[in-house]
Coordinates of C-alpha atoms and ligand atoms in Angstrom, one line a residue:
M514 CA -123.2 -45.1 -135.2
S515 CA -122.3 -48.5 -136.5
T516 CA -122.3 -51.5 -134.2
A517 CA -119.3 -53.3 -132.7
R518 CA -121.2 -56.6 -132.9
T519 CA -120.6 -58.7 -135.9
E520 CA -121.8 -62.1 -134.9
P521 CA -121.3 -64.7 -137.6
T522 CA -123.8 -67.5 -138.3
V523 CA -123.1 -70.7 -136.4
T524 CA -124.1 -74.1 -137.8
V525 CA -123.3 -77.6 -136.7
V526 CA -122.0 -80.5 -138.9
S527 CA -121.1 -84.1 -137.9
V528 CA -118.5 -85.1 -140.5
P529 CA -114.8 -86.0 -140.2
P530 CA -112.5 -82.9 -140.0
A531 CA -111.0 -83.6 -143.4
D532 CA -114.3 -83.4 -145.1
V533 CA -115.5 -80.0 -143.7
D534 CA -116.2 -77.3 -146.2
A535 CA -114.5 -74.2 -144.7
D536 CA -111.7 -71.8 -145.5
L537 CA -110.0 -72.5 -142.2
L538 CA -110.3 -75.5 -139.8
A539 CA -109.4 -75.0 -136.2
L540 CA -108.3 -77.9 -134.1
P541 CA -107.9 -77.7 -130.4
V542 CA -104.9 -79.6 -129.1
F543 CA -104.7 -80.8 -125.5
G544 CA -101.0 -81.0 -124.4
G545 CA -98.0 -82.7 -126.0
D546 CA -99.4 -86.2 -126.1
D547 CA -102.5 -85.0 -128.0
L548 CA -100.3 -83.1 -130.4
A549 CA -98.7 -86.4 -131.4
Q550 CA -102.1 -87.7 -132.5
D551 CA -102.6 -87.6 -136.2
V552 CA -106.2 -86.2 -136.6
G553 CA -107.6 -87.5 -139.8
G554 CA -104.2 -88.0 -141.4
L555 CA -103.3 -84.3 -141.2
S556 CA -99.7 -85.1 -140.7
A557 CA -99.3 -86.3 -144.2
A558 CA -101.8 -83.7 -145.5
S559 CA -99.6 -80.9 -144.1
G560 CA -96.7 -82.3 -146.1
G561 CA -94.7 -83.0 -142.9
E562 CA -95.1 -79.4 -141.7
L563 CA -96.9 -80.5 -138.5
A564 CA -94.2 -83.0 -137.5
R565 CA -91.5 -80.5 -138.2
A566 CA -93.1 -77.8 -136.0
R567 CA -93.6 -80.3 -133.3
A568 CA -90.0 -81.6 -133.4
S569 CA -88.4 -78.2 -133.6
G570 CA -90.5 -77.0 -130.6
E571 CA -91.9 -74.2 -132.8
F572 CA -95.3 -75.1 -131.7
R573 CA -95.7 -76.0 -128.0
P574 CA -99.0 -76.8 -126.5
K575 CA -99.0 -73.8 -124.2
P576 CA -102.6 -72.6 -123.7
R577 CA -103.8 -70.3 -126.5
E578 CA -100.7 -70.7 -128.7
T579 CA -101.4 -71.4 -132.3
L580 CA -99.8 -73.1 -135.3
L581 CA -101.2 -72.5 -138.8
V582 CA -100.4 -75.2 -141.4
R583 CA -101.4 -75.6 -145.0
A584 CA -103.2 -78.8 -145.9
V585 CA -101.6 -79.6 -149.2
G586 CA -102.3 -83.4 -149.4
D587 CA -105.2 -85.0 -151.1
G588 CA -108.3 -85.8 -149.1
W589 CA -108.3 -82.6 -147.0
R590 CA -111.0 -80.2 -147.9
P591 CA -110.1 -77.2 -145.7
P592 CA -107.0 -75.6 -147.2
R593 CA -105.6 -74.4 -143.9
V594 CA -105.6 -75.9 -140.4
L595 CA -105.1 -73.8 -137.2
H596 CA -103.9 -75.8 -134.2
V597 CA -104.9 -74.1 -131.0
A598 CA -103.4 -75.3 -127.8
A599 CA -106.1 -75.8 -125.2
R600 CA -105.9 -75.9 -121.4
T601 CA -105.7 -79.3 -119.8
G602 CA -107.0 -80.2 -116.3
A603 CA -109.6 -77.4 -116.2
P604 CA -112.4 -78.1 -113.7
D605 CA -115.0 -77.6 -116.4
P606 CA -113.9 -79.5 -119.5
A607 CA -116.0 -77.2 -121.7
A608 CA -114.0 -74.1 -120.7
P609 CA -110.9 -74.9 -122.8
L610 CA -113.0 -75.5 -125.8
R611 CA -114.7 -72.1 -125.4
E612 CA -111.4 -70.5 -125.0
A613 CA -109.8 -72.2 -128.0
A614 CA -112.8 -71.4 -130.2
A615 CA -112.4 -67.7 -129.3
V616 CA -108.7 -67.9 -130.2
A617 CA -109.7 -69.5 -133.5
A618 CA -112.3 -66.8 -134.3
R619 CA -109.9 -64.0 -133.5
T620 CA -107.2 -65.5 -135.6
A621 CA -109.6 -66.2 -138.5
S622 CA -110.8 -62.5 -138.3
R623 CA -107.2 -61.3 -138.5
L624 CA -106.6 -63.6 -141.5
H625 CA -109.7 -62.2 -143.2
V626 CA -111.2 -65.7 -143.5
G627 CA -114.9 -66.0 -144.4
R628 CA -115.8 -69.5 -143.1
L629 CA -114.2 -71.0 -140.0
A630 CA -114.8 -74.5 -138.8
F631 CA -114.0 -75.5 -135.2
V632 CA -113.6 -79.2 -134.2
C633 CA -115.0 -80.1 -130.8
R634 CA -112.3 -82.4 -129.5
G635 CA -111.7 -83.6 -125.9
N636 CA -113.7 -85.4 -123.4
V637 CA -116.7 -83.2 -123.2
D638 CA -120.4 -83.9 -123.3
P639 CA -121.4 -83.1 -126.9
V640 CA -124.2 -80.7 -126.0
R641 CA -122.0 -78.7 -123.7
A642 CA -119.1 -78.8 -126.2
A643 CA -121.3 -77.5 -129.1
Q644 CA -122.6 -74.7 -126.8
A645 CA -119.2 -73.7 -125.5
A646 CA -117.6 -73.8 -129.0
A647 CA -120.4 -71.5 -130.4
E648 CA -120.1 -69.2 -127.4
G649 CA -116.3 -68.9 -127.9
L650 CA -116.6 -68.3 -131.7
V651 CA -119.0 -65.5 -131.2
L652 CA -117.1 -63.9 -128.3
G653 CA -113.9 -64.1 -130.3
C654 CA -115.4 -62.2 -133.2
F655 CA -116.0 -59.1 -131.0
E656 CA -113.7 -56.2 -131.8
D657 CA -114.8 -52.6 -131.1
R658 CA -113.9 -50.5 -134.1
R659 CA -117.1 -48.4 -134.1
Y660 CA -115.2 -45.1 -133.9
K661 CA -112.4 -45.9 -136.4
S662 CA -113.1 -44.3 -139.7
D663 CA -111.0 -46.9 -141.5
R664 CA -113.0 -49.8 -140.2
E665 CA -113.9 -52.5 -142.6
D666 CA -116.7 -55.0 -142.6
P667 CA -115.6 -58.2 -140.9
T668 CA -115.0 -61.0 -143.3
L669 CA -115.8 -63.9 -140.9
R670 CA -119.5 -64.5 -141.5
Q671 CA -119.9 -68.2 -141.1
C672 CA -118.8 -70.5 -138.3
I673 CA -119.2 -74.2 -138.3
V674 CA -119.0 -76.3 -135.2
V675 CA -117.7 -79.8 -136.1
A676 CA -119.3 -82.1 -133.6
D677 CA -118.6 -85.7 -132.6
E678 CA -120.1 -87.9 -135.3
A679 CA -121.7 -90.3 -132.9
A680 CA -123.7 -87.7 -130.9
D681 CA -127.4 -87.9 -131.4
A682 CA -128.4 -85.0 -129.1
D683 CA -129.9 -81.7 -130.4
L684 CA -126.6 -80.1 -131.2
P685 CA -127.9 -77.3 -133.5
A686 CA -130.0 -76.1 -130.5
A687 CA -127.0 -76.2 -128.3
A688 CA -125.0 -74.2 -130.8
A689 CA -127.8 -71.7 -131.2
R690 CA -127.9 -71.3 -127.4
G691 CA -124.2 -70.7 -127.3
R692 CA -124.4 -68.1 -130.1
T693 CA -127.2 -66.3 -128.2
L694 CA -125.2 -66.3 -125.0
G695 CA -122.1 -65.1 -126.7
A696 CA -124.0 -62.4 -128.4
A697 CA -125.5 -61.3 -125.0
A698 CA -122.0 -60.8 -123.7
N699 CA -121.2 -58.8 -126.8
V700 CA -124.2 -56.6 -126.3
A701 CA -122.9 -55.8 -122.8
R702 CA -119.4 -55.1 -124.2
E703 CA -120.8 -52.8 -126.8
L704 CA -122.8 -50.8 -124.2
A705 CA -119.9 -50.7 -121.7
G706 CA -117.4 -49.6 -124.3
E707 CA -119.5 -46.6 -125.4
P708 CA -118.1 -43.3 -124.2
S709 CA -120.2 -41.4 -121.7
N710 CA -120.9 -38.4 -123.9
V711 CA -122.7 -40.8 -126.2
L712 CA -124.2 -43.2 -123.6
T713 CA -125.9 -40.9 -121.1
P714 CA -128.5 -42.4 -118.8
R715 CA -131.3 -41.5 -121.2
V716 CA -129.5 -43.0 -124.2
F717 CA -128.5 -46.1 -122.1
A718 CA -132.2 -46.6 -121.2
D719 CA -133.5 -46.2 -124.7
R720 CA -130.9 -48.5 -126.2
A721 CA -131.4 -51.1 -123.5
A722 CA -135.1 -51.0 -124.0
A723 CA -134.7 -51.6 -127.8
L724 CA -132.3 -54.5 -127.2
V725 CA -134.5 -56.4 -124.8
G726 CA -137.8 -55.3 -126.4
E727 CA -136.6 -57.1 -129.6
A728 CA -136.3 -60.3 -127.4
G729 CA -139.9 -60.1 -126.2
V730 CA -139.0 -58.7 -122.8
G731 CA -141.3 -56.2 -121.2
V732 CA -139.7 -52.8 -120.6
E733 CA -140.6 -49.7 -118.7
I734 CA -138.3 -46.6 -118.4
L735 CA -138.9 -44.6 -115.2
D736 CA -137.9 -41.0 -115.6
E737 CA -136.9 -38.5 -112.9
E738 CA -140.5 -37.8 -112.0
A739 CA -141.4 -41.5 -111.6
I740 CA -138.2 -42.0 -109.6
R741 CA -139.2 -39.1 -107.4
S742 CA -142.7 -40.6 -106.9
L743 CA -141.0 -43.7 -105.6
R744 CA -139.0 -41.5 -103.2
M745 CA -135.7 -42.9 -104.3
E746 CA -133.6 -40.2 -102.8
L747 CA -130.5 -42.3 -102.9
L748 CA -130.6 -42.5 -106.7
L749 CA -131.7 -38.9 -107.0
G750 CA -129.0 -37.8 -104.6
V751 CA -126.3 -39.3 -106.9
A752 CA -128.0 -37.8 -110.0
R753 CA -128.2 -34.3 -108.4
G754 CA -124.7 -33.3 -109.5
S755 CA -125.3 -33.8 -113.1
S756 CA -127.4 -32.0 -115.7
E757 CA -128.3 -35.4 -117.3
P758 CA -131.4 -36.8 -115.6
P759 CA -131.4 -40.3 -114.1
R760 CA -133.4 -43.3 -115.3
L761 CA -134.6 -46.5 -113.8
L762 CA -134.9 -49.3 -116.3
V763 CA -137.4 -52.0 -115.4
M764 CA -137.4 -55.2 -117.5
R765 CA -139.8 -58.1 -117.1
H766 CA -139.5 -61.6 -118.5
E767 CA -142.8 -63.3 -117.9
P768 CA -143.0 -66.6 -119.7
P769 CA -146.5 -67.9 -120.3
H770 CA -147.5 -70.6 -117.8
A771 CA -144.5 -69.9 -115.6
K772 CA -145.0 -70.6 -111.9
E773 CA -145.6 -67.7 -109.6
S774 CA -142.3 -68.2 -108.0
P775 CA -139.3 -68.1 -108.1
V776 CA -138.9 -64.5 -109.4
L777 CA -135.3 -63.8 -110.1
A778 CA -134.3 -60.2 -109.8
L779 CA -131.1 -59.0 -111.6
V780 CA -129.9 -55.6 -110.6
G781 CA -127.0 -53.8 -112.3
K782 CA -125.1 -50.7 -111.5
G783 CA -125.7 -48.2 -114.3
V784 CA -123.4 -45.2 -113.6
T785 CA -122.6 -44.0 -117.1
F786 CA -119.7 -41.9 -115.7
D787 CA -118.2 -41.8 -112.3
T788 CA -116.2 -38.7 -111.6
G789 CA -116.5 -39.4 -107.9
G790 CA -118.8 -36.4 -107.4
I791 CA -117.6 -33.8 -104.9
S792 CA -115.2 -36.5 -103.5
I793 CA -113.7 -36.2 -106.9
K794 CA -111.4 -38.9 -108.3
P795 CA -107.8 -38.1 -109.5
A796 CA -107.5 -37.3 -113.2
E797 CA -105.1 -40.2 -113.9
G798 CA -107.2 -43.1 -115.3
M799 CA -110.5 -41.3 -114.8
E800 CA -111.4 -41.9 -118.4
R801 CA -112.0 -45.6 -117.5
M802 CA -115.0 -44.6 -115.4
K803 CA -117.2 -44.8 -118.4
E804 CA -117.2 -48.5 -117.6
D805 CA -119.1 -47.9 -114.4
M806 CA -122.3 -49.1 -116.0
S807 CA -120.9 -52.6 -116.8
G808 CA -123.1 -54.3 -114.2
G809 CA -126.1 -52.7 -115.8
A810 CA -124.9 -53.7 -119.3
A811 CA -124.5 -57.3 -118.1
V812 CA -128.1 -57.3 -116.8
V813 CA -129.3 -55.9 -120.2
G814 CA -127.4 -58.5 -122.1
A815 CA -128.6 -61.3 -119.8
L816 CA -132.3 -60.2 -120.2
R817 CA -131.9 -60.2 -123.9
A818 CA -130.7 -63.8 -123.9
I819 CA -133.3 -64.7 -121.3
G820 CA -136.0 -63.4 -123.6
Q821 CA -134.6 -64.9 -126.8
L822 CA -134.0 -68.3 -125.2
R823 CA -137.4 -68.2 -123.4
A824 CA -136.0 -69.0 -120.0
P825 CA -138.5 -71.0 -117.9
C826 CA -138.8 -68.7 -114.9
R827 CA -139.9 -65.2 -114.2
V828 CA -137.1 -62.6 -114.2
I829 CA -137.0 -58.9 -113.3
G830 CA -134.1 -56.8 -114.5
L831 CA -133.5 -53.4 -112.9
V832 CA -130.8 -50.9 -113.8
P833 CA -130.6 -47.6 -112.0
M834 CA -128.9 -45.2 -114.5
T835 CA -127.1 -41.9 -113.6
E836 CA -124.0 -39.9 -113.9
N837 CA -121.9 -39.1 -110.8
M838 CA -120.9 -35.5 -111.3
P839 CA -119.7 -32.7 -109.0
G840 CA -122.3 -30.1 -110.1
G841 CA -123.5 -27.1 -108.1
R842 CA -126.4 -29.0 -106.7
A843 CA -124.4 -32.2 -106.1
T844 CA -124.7 -34.2 -102.9
K845 CA -121.9 -33.1 -100.6
P846 CA -120.0 -35.1 -97.9
G847 CA -122.0 -35.2 -94.7
D848 CA -125.4 -34.9 -96.5
I849 CA -128.1 -37.3 -95.3
L850 CA -130.4 -39.0 -97.8
T851 CA -133.5 -41.1 -97.2
G852 CA -133.8 -44.1 -99.4
A853 CA -137.1 -45.4 -100.8
S854 CA -137.1 -48.1 -98.0
G855 CA -137.0 -45.3 -95.4
T856 CA -133.4 -46.1 -94.3
T857 CA -131.4 -42.9 -93.8
V858 CA -127.8 -42.7 -95.2
E859 CA -125.0 -40.2 -94.3
V860 CA -123.0 -39.7 -97.5
T861 CA -119.5 -39.4 -96.2
N862 CA -117.9 -40.0 -99.6
T863 CA -119.8 -39.2 -102.7
D864 CA -117.5 -41.6 -104.7
A865 CA -119.2 -44.5 -103.0
E866 CA -122.3 -43.9 -105.2
G867 CA -122.9 -47.3 -106.6
R868 CA -124.2 -48.7 -103.4
L869 CA -126.6 -45.8 -103.0
I870 CA -128.3 -46.3 -106.4
L871 CA -128.3 -50.1 -105.9
A872 CA -129.9 -49.8 -102.5
D873 CA -133.0 -48.1 -103.9
A874 CA -133.1 -50.6 -106.8
L875 CA -132.8 -53.6 -104.5
W876 CA -135.7 -52.3 -102.4
Y877 CA -137.7 -51.9 -105.6
A878 CA -137.0 -55.4 -106.7
R879 CA -138.6 -56.6 -103.4
E880 CA -141.5 -54.3 -104.0
L881 CA -142.0 -55.9 -107.4
G882 CA -142.2 -59.4 -105.9
A883 CA -138.7 -60.7 -106.3
T884 CA -137.9 -64.0 -104.5
H885 CA -134.2 -64.1 -105.3
L886 CA -131.8 -61.2 -105.7
V887 CA -128.5 -60.8 -107.6
D888 CA -126.8 -57.5 -108.1
V889 CA -123.8 -56.9 -110.3
A890 CA -121.6 -53.8 -110.0
T891 CA -118.2 -52.3 -110.6
L892 CA -118.4 -51.4 -107.0
T893 CA -115.0 -51.2 -105.3
G894 CA -111.3 -50.7 -105.9
A895 CA -110.8 -52.9 -102.9
C896 CA -112.2 -55.8 -104.8
I897 CA -109.5 -55.3 -107.5
V898 CA -106.9 -55.3 -104.7
A899 CA -108.3 -58.6 -103.4
L900 CA -108.9 -60.5 -106.6
G901 CA -107.1 -58.7 -109.3
H902 CA -108.5 -59.0 -112.8
V903 CA -109.2 -62.7 -112.7
S904 CA -112.2 -63.5 -110.5
S905 CA -115.2 -61.4 -109.6
G906 CA -116.0 -61.0 -105.9
L907 CA -119.1 -62.9 -104.7
F908 CA -120.9 -62.0 -101.5
G909 CA -124.3 -63.0 -100.1
R910 CA -126.5 -65.4 -98.2
P911 CA -127.7 -68.0 -97.6
A912 CA -124.8 -70.3 -98.6
A913 CA -127.0 -72.3 -101.0
W914 CA -127.9 -69.3 -103.1
V915 CA -124.3 -68.1 -103.2
D916 CA -123.3 -71.6 -104.3
A917 CA -126.0 -71.6 -107.0
V918 CA -124.7 -68.3 -108.4
R919 CA -121.1 -69.5 -108.2
G920 CA -122.1 -72.7 -110.1
A921 CA -123.7 -70.7 -112.9
G922 CA -120.4 -68.7 -113.1
E923 CA -118.4 -71.9 -113.4
R924 CA -120.6 -73.3 -116.2
A925 CA -120.2 -70.0 -118.1
G926 CA -116.4 -69.9 -117.5
E927 CA -116.7 -66.8 -115.4
S928 CA -114.9 -67.1 -112.1
L929 CA -116.6 -65.9 -109.0
W930 CA -114.7 -66.0 -105.7
P931 CA -116.5 -65.9 -102.3
L932 CA -115.7 -63.0 -100.0
P933 CA -117.3 -62.3 -96.6
V934 CA -120.2 -60.1 -95.7
G935 CA -122.5 -59.9 -92.7
E936 CA -123.1 -58.2 -89.3
E937 CA -119.5 -57.4 -88.4
Y938 CA -118.9 -55.7 -91.7
R939 CA -122.2 -53.8 -91.3
E940 CA -120.8 -52.4 -88.1
L941 CA -118.1 -50.6 -90.0
L942 CA -120.9 -48.5 -91.6
R943 CA -122.1 -47.0 -88.3
S944 CA -123.1 -43.3 -88.6
E945 CA -123.5 -40.8 -85.7
M946 CA -126.4 -39.1 -87.4
A947 CA -128.1 -41.6 -89.7
D948 CA -129.0 -45.3 -89.9
L949 CA -126.0 -46.0 -92.1
N950 CA -122.8 -44.4 -93.3
N951 CA -122.1 -45.0 -97.0
V952 CA -118.5 -45.9 -96.4
G953 CA -116.7 -48.2 -94.0
G954 CA -113.1 -47.3 -94.4
R955 CA -110.3 -48.9 -96.5
P956 CA -109.8 -52.2 -94.7
G957 CA -112.3 -54.7 -95.9
G958 CA -113.7 -52.1 -98.3
A959 CA -115.3 -54.7 -100.7
S960 CA -117.1 -56.4 -97.8
S961 CA -118.4 -53.3 -96.1
A962 CA -119.8 -52.2 -99.5
A963 CA -121.5 -55.5 -99.8
A964 CA -122.8 -55.2 -96.2
F965 CA -124.3 -51.8 -97.2
L966 CA -126.3 -53.5 -100.0
E967 CA -127.3 -56.4 -97.7
A968 CA -129.1 -53.9 -95.5
F969 CA -131.5 -53.3 -98.5
A970 CA -132.1 -57.0 -99.5
G971 CA -134.5 -57.7 -96.7
D972 CA -134.8 -61.4 -95.9
L973 CA -134.5 -62.6 -99.4
P974 CA -131.7 -64.8 -100.7
W975 CA -129.2 -62.3 -102.1
T976 CA -125.9 -62.2 -103.8
H977 CA -123.7 -59.3 -104.8
I978 CA -121.1 -59.6 -107.5
D979 CA -118.3 -57.1 -107.6
I980 CA -116.9 -56.8 -111.1
A981 CA -114.7 -53.8 -110.6
G982 CA -111.6 -55.9 -111.6
T983 CA -113.2 -58.0 -114.3
A984 CA -115.4 -55.7 -116.4
W985 CA -112.5 -54.3 -118.4
D986 CA -109.5 -55.9 -119.9
D987 CA -106.8 -53.3 -120.7
K988 CA -104.3 -55.8 -122.1
G989 CA -106.3 -58.2 -124.3
R990 CA -105.4 -61.8 -124.9
E991 CA -105.3 -64.3 -127.8
D992 CA -109.0 -65.1 -127.0
R993 CA -110.2 -61.7 -126.1
A994 CA -110.1 -58.2 -127.5
K995 CA -109.0 -55.3 -125.2
G996 CA -111.8 -53.4 -123.6
A997 CA -115.1 -54.3 -122.0
T998 CA -115.5 -58.0 -121.3
G999 CA -119.3 -58.3 -120.9
V1000 CA -118.5 -60.3 -117.8
M1001 CA -121.6 -61.8 -116.0
A1002 CA -124.0 -61.5 -118.9
R1003 CA -123.7 -65.2 -119.6
T1004 CA -123.6 -66.2 -116.0
L1005 CA -126.8 -64.3 -115.2
A1006 CA -128.6 -65.7 -118.2
G1007 CA -127.4 -69.2 -117.3
L1008 CA -128.9 -68.8 -113.9
A1009 CA -132.3 -67.9 -115.3
L1010 CA -132.1 -70.7 -117.9
D1011 CA -131.7 -73.4 -115.3
P1012 CA -133.9 -72.6 -112.2
G1013 CA -133.8 -76.3 -111.4
A1014 CA -130.2 -75.8 -110.2
W1015 CA -131.5 -73.5 -107.4
Ligands
BES947 N1 -116.8 -47.1 -109.6 C1 -116.0 -47.1 -108.4 C2 -115.2 -48.4 -108.3 C3 -114.3 -48.9 -109.3 C4 -112.9 -48.6 -109.2 C5 -114.7 -49.5 -110.5 C6 -112.1 -48.9 -110.2 C7 -113.8 -49.9 -111.4 C8 -112.5 -49.6 -111.3 C9 -116.8 -46.8 -107.2 O1 -117.9 -46.0 -107.4 C10 -115.9 -46.2 -106.2 O2 -115.4 -45.1 -106.5 N2 -115.6 -46.8 -105.1 C11 -114.8 -46.3 -104.1 C12 -115.4 -46.5 -102.7 C13 -114.7 -45.8 -101.6 C14 -114.9 -44.3 -101.7 C15 -115.3 -46.3 -100.3 C16 -113.4 -47.0 -104.2 O3 -113.4 -48.2 -104.4 O4 -112.4 -46.3 -104.0
ZN948 ZN1 -117.5 -43.9 -107.2
ZN949 ZN1 -118.7 -46.0 -109.3

């Protein structure tokens, strides 16, 4: 099968926009006042086209809107200029650049352009600007046409970040980092978009191992027997209903000379298809449940970038992989399972399977010496109700660790919104028979799910990220193709790249 990833090369130049050698030059525009500015004499070069579009209101600086003009005048090298309206007043000034760069790349791809240049304008630190622009350009190139027989090779092969002329920082390194992080998200998108008949737990494990192995990350794939030896009955209990065996993917980034601690553990839900099991889901929309391994895909993408960028701290990546199917041997409502930690769980609803497999993986992360835990999962419909498709839910403790993860999300342009967890939500999970019930009722469903996971995090700093609403975009936008978003791959990688921040 071909790949959905078609990352272009990304280089940096520091020359005036008019001198850039590219087929298309993209220029972010920040609001009406900015539109009135005449960058490099483009007004004249466009033969009055720019002024006309501005006066007629044809081009308004509404975020992500574009205006394409031909640069006919002398002195302009790029034959066409794409104005991209960028957000103003964003809390992180790099975010609008990332977004505008993605719009530019998507537009350039549609125009079958080969070389696209993007001008880093606005009041942004030049290193952050170059990284954000490169990230956006690479993210904007992603379009999943793997299964279309009429697909063509993408024409956009070369992106050029046009940096501030005065900057003396290492901008090529910043752009390379942005490209790697964008590509990490695209890896996650490619995995998450794969149908479940192709991406079974075994295939997921093999592909993930290849993707991170290439980046110098250590990998081990635990098969059913190894999982059984670890007594992970929660993972096995979910896998029982399927004829596809489960896997536990263990990835290790161990930089030479890294300190003993911290050891960051990233744990991702890897349910390659969630039918709900015996508590089966309604048919309508069930096809979307191939995305239920998006948390695992984000962890794989992150580990790949962490290896490629040689993050300075130790990182463990864990992805429990299984299908959730209603087979003849499936776990049934009322069954009681014993997790690897010894905790017993009454499975009242087999559709609350994510927390079961994550519980065993969180326990294993502690066994492997993790000092800090983050798990990512398409965990609850309740989180979609709470936050829609904009922010991912963020749960955890202590507050400092939650803030650190939220900060990493902010720098990556991936919104995380805190929701509560703790003792009182844990009480919703009381079981007559076992230590815990796997469901806590509809009210507060995202928080009781988080409280279930918390019971397996021991005393470690732990955060849980619910991406049920953000892992998939079924509309698409000017800056983003429809489908898997790869959300959290860049946030998690950013966390490992900057352990000083926590
Ligand atoms: N994978 C689902 C959650 C989900 C829903 C992800 C929609 C993405 C989009 C999860 O396994 C699930 O089924 N959760 C149940 C839990 C309930 C039974 C307590 C839910 O949210 O309905
Ligand atoms: Zn489910
Ligand atoms: Zn699920």
